[in-house]
CSV table of C-alpha atoms in Angstrom, one decimal:
chain,number,residue,atom,x,y,z
A,214,MET,CA,0.0,0.0,0.0
A,215,SER,CA,1.3,3.5,-0.9
A,216,ASP,CA,2.6,5.9,1.8
A,217,ASN,CA,0.3,8.4,0.1
A,218,PHE,CA,-2.8,6.3,0.8
A,219,HIS,CA,-5.9,8.3,1.9
A,220,CYS,CA,-8.6,6.8,4.0
A,221,GLY,CA,-11.5,8.2,5.9
A,222,PHE,CA,-15.2,8.9,6.2
A,223,ALA,CA,-17.2,11.1,4.0
A,224,ALA,CA,-20.9,12.0,4.6
A,225,LEU,CA,-23.0,12.1,1.5
A,226,ILE,CA,-25.6,14.9,1.9
A,227,GLY,CA,-28.2,16.6,-0.3
A,228,ARG,CA,-31.9,17.2,-0.7
A,229,PRO,CA,-34.1,14.3,-1.7
A,230,ASN,CA,-33.8,12.8,-5.2
A,231,VAL,CA,-30.5,14.6,-6.2
A,232,GLY,CA,-28.9,11.1,-6.7
A,233,LYS,CA,-26.9,10.5,-3.6
A,234,SER,CA,-27.5,6.7,-3.5
A,235,SER,CA,-27.2,6.5,-7.3
A,236,ILE,CA,-23.7,8.1,-7.0
A,237,ILE,CA,-22.6,5.5,-4.4
A,238,ASN,CA,-24.0,2.6,-6.5
A,239,ALA,CA,-22.2,3.9,-9.6
A,240,MET,CA,-18.9,4.4,-7.9
A,241,LEU,CA,-19.0,1.0,-6.3
A,242,LYS,CA,-20.3,-0.6,-9.5
A,243,GLU,CA,-22.9,-2.5,-7.5
A,244,LYS,CA,-26.2,-1.6,-6.0
A,245,VAL,CA,-25.6,-1.2,-2.3
A,246,ALA,CA,-27.8,1.7,-1.4
A,247,ALA,CA,-31.6,1.9,-1.8
A,248,VAL,CA,-32.7,4.1,-4.7
A,249,SER,CA,-36.2,5.4,-5.3
A,250,SER,CA,-37.8,8.5,-6.9
A,251,LYS,CA,-39.5,9.1,-3.5
A,252,PRO,CA,-37.9,11.3,-0.9
A,253,GLN,CA,-36.3,10.0,2.3
A,254,THR,CA,-35.7,6.5,1.0
A,255,THR,CA,-32.6,6.3,3.3
A,256,ARG,CA,-33.5,6.1,7.0
A,257,ASN,CA,-30.4,4.8,8.6
A,258,ALA,CA,-26.9,6.1,8.0
A,259,VAL,CA,-25.6,3.4,5.7
A,260,ARG,CA,-21.8,2.9,5.3
A,261,CYS,CA,-20.6,1.9,1.8
A,262,ILE,CA,-16.9,1.4,1.0
A,263,TYR,CA,-15.1,2.7,-2.1
A,264,SER,CA,-11.6,1.3,-2.5
A,265,THR,CA,-8.9,1.9,-5.0
A,266,ASP,CA,-5.1,1.5,-4.9
A,267,LYS,CA,-4.8,5.1,-3.8
A,268,GLU,CA,-7.7,5.6,-1.4
A,269,GLN,CA,-10.5,4.1,0.7
A,270,ILE,CA,-13.6,6.3,1.1
A,271,ILE,CA,-16.2,5.1,3.6
A,272,PHE,CA,-19.3,6.9,2.4
A,273,VAL,CA,-22.0,7.5,5.0
A,274,ASP,CA,-25.2,7.8,3.0
A,275,THR,CA,-27.3,9.9,5.5
A,276,PRO,CA,-31.0,10.3,5.8
A,277,GLY,CA,-32.1,13.7,4.3
A,278,ILE,CA,-32.0,16.8,6.4
A,279,HIS,CA,-35.6,17.9,6.9
A,280,VAL,CA,-38.1,19.2,9.4
A,281,PRO,CA,-39.2,16.1,11.3
A,282,LYS,CA,-43.0,15.5,11.6
A,283,HIS,CA,-43.0,12.4,13.9
A,284,ALA,CA,-40.7,10.2,16.0
A,285,LEU,CA,-39.3,8.4,12.9
A,286,GLY,CA,-38.4,11.8,11.4
A,287,ASP,CA,-36.6,12.7,14.7
A,288,PHE,CA,-34.6,9.5,14.4
A,289,MET,CA,-33.7,10.2,10.8
A,290,MET,CA,-32.5,13.8,11.7
A,291,LYS,CA,-30.4,12.4,14.6
A,292,GLU,CA,-28.9,9.8,12.3
A,293,ALA,CA,-27.9,12.6,9.9
A,294,GLU,CA,-26.5,14.8,12.6
A,295,ALA,CA,-24.6,12.0,14.2
A,296,SER,CA,-23.1,11.1,10.8
A,297,LEU,CA,-21.9,14.6,10.2
A,298,ALA,CA,-20.2,14.6,13.7
A,299,CYS,CA,-18.1,11.5,12.8
A,300,VAL,CA,-16.8,12.2,9.3
A,301,ASP,CA,-13.6,13.7,7.8
A,302,ALA,CA,-15.3,15.4,4.8
A,303,VAL,CA,-18.7,16.1,3.3
A,304,CYS,CA,-19.8,15.4,-0.3
A,305,TYR,CA,-22.7,17.8,-0.9
A,306,VAL,CA,-24.7,16.7,-4.0
A,307,VAL,CA,-26.8,19.2,-6.0
A,308,GLU,CA,-28.3,19.1,-9.5
A,309,ALA,CA,-26.8,20.6,-12.6
A,310,GLN,CA,-30.1,22.4,-13.4
A,311,ASP,CA,-30.2,24.3,-10.1
A,312,ARG,CA,-30.3,28.0,-10.6
A,313,ALA,CA,-31.6,29.0,-7.1
A,314,VAL,CA,-31.3,27.6,-3.6
A,315,SER,CA,-34.4,25.6,-2.6
A,316,GLU,CA,-35.9,25.7,0.9
A,317,LYS,CA,-34.5,22.2,1.6
A,318,ASP,CA,-31.1,23.2,0.5
A,319,LYS,CA,-31.2,26.3,2.7
A,320,MET,CA,-31.5,23.9,5.7
A,321,ILE,CA,-28.6,21.8,4.5
A,322,LEU,CA,-26.4,24.9,3.8
A,323,GLU,CA,-27.1,26.2,7.3
A,324,VAL,CA,-25.8,22.9,8.7
A,325,LEU,CA,-22.8,22.9,6.5
A,326,ARG,CA,-21.8,26.4,7.4
A,327,SER,CA,-21.8,25.3,11.1
A,328,LEU,CA,-19.2,22.6,10.3
A,329,SER,CA,-15.5,22.9,10.1
A,330,LEU,CA,-15.2,20.2,7.5
A,331,PRO,CA,-14.0,20.3,3.9
A,332,VAL,CA,-17.0,20.2,1.5
A,333,ILE,CA,-16.8,18.7,-1.9
A,334,LEU,CA,-19.6,20.0,-4.2
A,335,ALA,CA,-20.8,17.2,-6.5
A,336,VAL,CA,-23.0,18.7,-9.3
A,337,ASN,CA,-24.9,15.7,-10.5
A,338,LYS,CA,-27.1,15.0,-13.6
A,339,ILE,CA,-24.9,16.8,-16.1
A,340,ASP,CA,-26.2,14.3,-18.6
A,341,LYS,CA,-29.4,16.4,-18.6
A,342,LEU,CA,-27.7,19.6,-19.8
A,343,ASN,CA,-27.4,20.6,-23.4
A,344,ASN,CA,-24.1,22.3,-22.6
A,345,LYS,CA,-22.2,20.4,-19.9
A,346,ASP,CA,-20.3,23.5,-19.0
A,347,ASP,CA,-23.6,24.9,-17.7
A,348,PHE,CA,-22.9,22.9,-14.5
A,349,LYS,CA,-20.9,26.0,-13.5
A,350,LYS,CA,-24.1,28.0,-13.2
A,351,ALA,CA,-25.4,25.6,-10.6
A,352,ALA,CA,-22.1,25.6,-8.8
A,353,ALA,CA,-22.1,29.4,-8.6
A,354,VAL,CA,-25.4,29.3,-6.8
A,355,TYR,CA,-23.9,27.4,-3.9
A,356,GLU,CA,-20.4,29.0,-4.0
A,357,LYS,CA,-22.1,32.2,-3.0
A,358,ILE,CA,-22.9,30.6,0.4
A,359,ILE,CA,-20.1,28.1,1.0
A,360,ALA,CA,-16.5,27.7,-0.1
A,361,PRO,CA,-16.2,24.1,-1.4
A,362,ALA,CA,-12.8,22.5,-1.3
A,363,ALA,CA,-13.6,21.2,-4.9
A,364,VAL,CA,-16.4,21.3,-7.4
A,365,VAL,CA,-16.9,18.1,-9.5
A,366,PRO,CA,-19.5,17.7,-12.3
A,367,VAL,CA,-20.8,14.2,-12.4
A,368,SER,CA,-23.5,12.0,-13.9
A,369,ALA,CA,-24.4,8.9,-11.8
A,370,ASN,CA,-26.6,7.7,-14.7
A,371,ASN,CA,-23.7,7.8,-17.3
A,372,CYS,CA,-20.9,7.1,-14.8
A,373,GLU,CA,-19.2,10.4,-15.7
A,374,GLY,CA,-16.8,12.2,-13.4
A,375,LEU,CA,-16.9,9.6,-10.7
A,376,ASN,CA,-13.1,9.0,-10.6
A,377,GLU,CA,-12.6,12.7,-10.3
A,378,LEU,CA,-15.1,12.9,-7.5
A,379,GLY,CA,-13.3,10.1,-5.7
A,380,SER,CA,-10.0,11.9,-6.0
A,381,ALA,CA,-11.4,15.2,-4.8
A,382,ILE,CA,-13.0,13.5,-1.7
A,383,SER,CA,-9.9,11.5,-0.9
A,384,ALA,CA,-7.7,14.6,-1.0
A,385,SER,CA,-9.6,15.8,2.0
A,386,LEU,CA,-9.1,12.5,4.0
A,387,PRO,CA,-6.3,11.6,6.3
A,388,LEU,CA,-3.2,9.8,5.2
A,389,GLN,CA,-3.6,6.4,6.8
A,390,PRO,CA,-4.0,2.7,6.0
A,391,ALA,CA,-7.3,1.2,4.8
A,392,ILE,CA,-9.9,0.5,7.6
A,393,TYR,CA,-11.8,-2.2,5.7
A,394,PRO,CA,-10.7,-5.0,3.4
A,395,GLU,CA,-10.5,-3.8,-0.2
A,396,ASP,CA,-13.2,-6.2,-1.4
A,397,MET,CA,-15.7,-5.1,1.3
A,398,LEU,CA,-18.6,-2.9,0.0
A,399,MET,CA,-20.7,-2.4,3.1
A,400,ASP,CA,-20.4,-2.8,6.8
A,401,SER,CA,-24.0,-3.7,7.3
A,402,THR,CA,-25.3,-7.2,8.0
A,403,GLU,CA,-27.1,-9.4,5.5
A,404,ARG,CA,-30.2,-9.1,7.6
A,405,PHE,CA,-30.2,-5.3,7.3
A,406,LEU,CA,-29.5,-5.5,3.6
A,407,ALA,CA,-32.4,-7.9,3.1
A,408,SER,CA,-34.8,-5.4,4.9
A,409,GLU,CA,-33.5,-2.5,2.8
A,410,VAL,CA,-34.0,-4.4,-0.5
A,411,ILE,CA,-37.6,-5.3,0.5
A,412,ARG,CA,-38.3,-1.8,1.6
A,413,GLU,CA,-36.9,-0.4,-1.7
A,414,LYS,CA,-39.2,-2.7,-3.7
A,415,ILE,CA,-42.2,-1.3,-1.7
A,416,PHE,CA,-41.0,2.2,-2.4
A,417,ARG,CA,-40.8,1.5,-6.2
A,418,ASN,CA,-44.1,-0.3,-6.5
A,419,THR,CA,-46.6,1.5,-4.3
A,420,ASP,CA,-48.3,4.9,-4.1
A,421,ASP,CA,-46.6,7.9,-2.6
A,422,GLU,CA,-48.4,7.8,0.7
A,423,VAL,CA,-47.5,4.1,1.5
A,424,PRO,CA,-43.7,3.9,1.6
A,425,HIS,CA,-43.1,6.4,4.4
A,426,SER,CA,-45.6,4.5,6.6
A,427,ILE,CA,-44.0,1.1,6.4
A,428,ALA,CA,-41.1,-0.7,8.1
A,429,VAL,CA,-39.6,-4.2,7.4
A,430,ILE,CA,-38.7,-6.6,10.1
A,431,ILE,CA,-36.6,-9.7,9.3
A,432,ASP,CA,-38.1,-12.4,11.5
A,433,GLU,CA,-35.9,-15.2,10.2
A,434,PHE,CA,-32.6,-15.3,8.3
A,435,LYS,CA,-30.9,-18.6,7.7
A,436,SER,CA,-28.1,-18.6,5.1
A,437,PRO,CA,-26.0,-21.4,3.7
A,438,ASP,CA,-23.0,-19.6,5.2
A,439,GLU,CA,-24.4,-20.0,8.7
A,440,TYR,CA,-26.1,-23.3,8.1
A,441,PRO,CA,-23.9,-25.4,5.8
A,442,ASP,CA,-26.6,-28.1,5.4
A,443,LYS,CA,-28.8,-25.5,3.7
A,444,LYS,CA,-28.5,-24.8,0.0
A,445,VAL,CA,-31.1,-22.0,0.0
A,446,CYS,CA,-31.2,-18.8,2.1
A,447,THR,CA,-34.5,-18.7,4.0
A,448,ILE,CA,-35.8,-15.2,4.8
A,449,ARG,CA,-39.1,-14.5,6.5
A,450,ALA,CA,-40.0,-10.9,6.9
A,451,THR,CA,-42.9,-8.8,8.2
A,452,ILE,CA,-44.0,-5.5,6.6
A,453,ILE,CA,-45.4,-3.1,9.1
A,454,ALA,CA,-48.0,-0.7,7.8
A,455,ASP,CA,-49.7,2.2,9.5
A,456,ARG,CA,-53.3,1.7,8.3
A,457,GLU,CA,-55.4,-1.1,6.9
A,458,GLY,CA,-55.7,0.7,3.6
A,459,GLN,CA,-52.0,0.6,3.2
A,460,LYS,CA,-51.9,-3.1,4.0
A,461,GLY,CA,-54.5,-3.6,1.2
A,462,ILE,CA,-52.3,-1.6,-1.3
A,463,ILE,CA,-49.2,-3.6,-0.4
A,464,ILE,CA,-50.9,-6.9,-0.7
A,465,GLY,CA,-52.8,-5.9,-3.9
A,466,LYS,CA,-55.7,-7.7,-5.7
A,467,GLY,CA,-55.4,-11.4,-5.1
A,468,GLY,CA,-52.0,-10.8,-3.5
A,469,ALA,CA,-50.5,-9.6,-6.8
A,470,MET,CA,-48.6,-6.6,-5.4
A,471,LEU,CA,-47.0,-8.5,-2.5
A,472,LYS,CA,-46.0,-11.3,-4.9
A,473,LYS,CA,-44.4,-8.7,-7.2
A,474,ILE,CA,-42.5,-7.1,-4.3
A,475,GLY,CA,-41.3,-10.5,-3.1
A,476,SER,CA,-40.3,-11.6,-6.6
A,477,GLU,CA,-38.2,-8.4,-7.3
A,478,ALA,CA,-36.6,-8.5,-3.8
A,479,ARG,CA,-35.7,-12.2,-4.1
A,480,ALA,CA,-34.0,-11.6,-7.5
A,481,ASP,CA,-32.0,-8.7,-6.1
A,482,LEU,CA,-31.0,-10.7,-3.0
A,483,GLU,CA,-29.9,-13.8,-5.0
A,484,GLU,CA,-27.7,-11.6,-7.1
A,485,LYS,CA,-26.1,-10.0,-4.0
A,486,PHE,CA,-25.7,-13.1,-1.8
A,487,GLY,CA,-24.8,-15.5,-4.6
A,488,TYR,CA,-27.2,-18.3,-3.6
A,489,LYS,CA,-30.9,-19.1,-4.0
A,490,VAL,CA,-33.3,-17.3,-1.7
A,491,PHE,CA,-36.6,-18.5,-0.3
A,492,LEU,CA,-38.5,-15.3,0.7
A,493,GLN,CA,-41.8,-15.2,2.6
A,494,LEU,CA,-43.5,-11.9,3.3
A,495,TRP,CA,-46.3,-11.0,5.7
A,496,VAL,CA,-48.1,-7.6,6.2
A,497,LYS,CA,-49.2,-6.4,9.6
A,498,VAL,CA,-50.9,-3.1,10.7
A,499,LYS,CA,-49.5,-1.2,13.7
A,500,PRO,CA,-51.4,2.2,13.8
A,501,GLY,CA,-49.2,5.2,14.7
A,502,TRP,CA,-45.9,3.2,14.8
A,503,ARG,CA,-43.9,6.1,13.4
A,504,LYS,CA,-45.0,8.3,16.4
A,505,SER,CA,-44.1,5.8,19.1
A,506,PRO,CA,-40.5,5.9,20.4
A,507,GLU,CA,-41.1,2.5,22.0
A,508,GLU,CA,-42.3,0.9,18.7
A,509,LEU,CA,-39.4,2.5,16.8
A,510,ARG,CA,-36.9,1.0,19.2
A,511,ARG,CA,-38.5,-2.4,18.8
A,512,LEU,CA,-38.2,-2.0,15.0
A,513,GLY,CA,-34.6,-1.1,15.2
A,514,TYR,CA,-34.7,2.7,15.0
A,515,VAL,CA,-32.9,3.5,18.2
A,516,LEU,CA,-33.5,7.0,19.4
């Protein structure tokens, strides 16, 4: 390993839907973070690991900074704040089409101005510009408020500018050996990954009001790694909904939606784990679970 090896933690921050998780997935060349067109897909601060022969960046994909409306929102804000307190740098993601600061970005910029951390401004979605140099117009909007250590135009969709982004972030990280093995992509458990994959499929397949009102509990997880006599990974999970109507939407007519969610989740998990998966899903209703600190603790959202 080189004496000039950089390694450290970088928080990925930005308003909903700017492409934070898409950037991580593109840089790691594998889907490790949940992606959805719906805001606040990320609830927990997920650590994803980008390694090259020059650097190791441990990305902390934080929940979006927002005004919390319930106990779950409080948890997500505390996760974001805790993440920012434990990193070496911040990668702030905006869109190439931005020409003014949104209300959501004003909240983020207020937080960033209070930090004494280097900020790398990643201007995403340059593939949507007719003239790619126009990303500078978006960058100028934010450079009036913060002084980024670097500005990097990127396209997560087309995998443009990602090496440059990695280099810009690593330049702000300490000179030290790698923390994780070079082939490790996440420091989360397979159980957590299974719950995130299932939750992502619900996000992608149901109406806007449903995803934020659900949680996924892994009731049973038995993999061939843990049980050598098994050739199939057995996963049984419960989807917690807030209302009966949401339960009906998730199950769908004749169970069609639940079957679709399960089929898509199983395919993703088989690709990630490298073995066959037997997945069973149930749906239960727990009214008001997002407002109950006790219920949130039971579901794994520790406040």
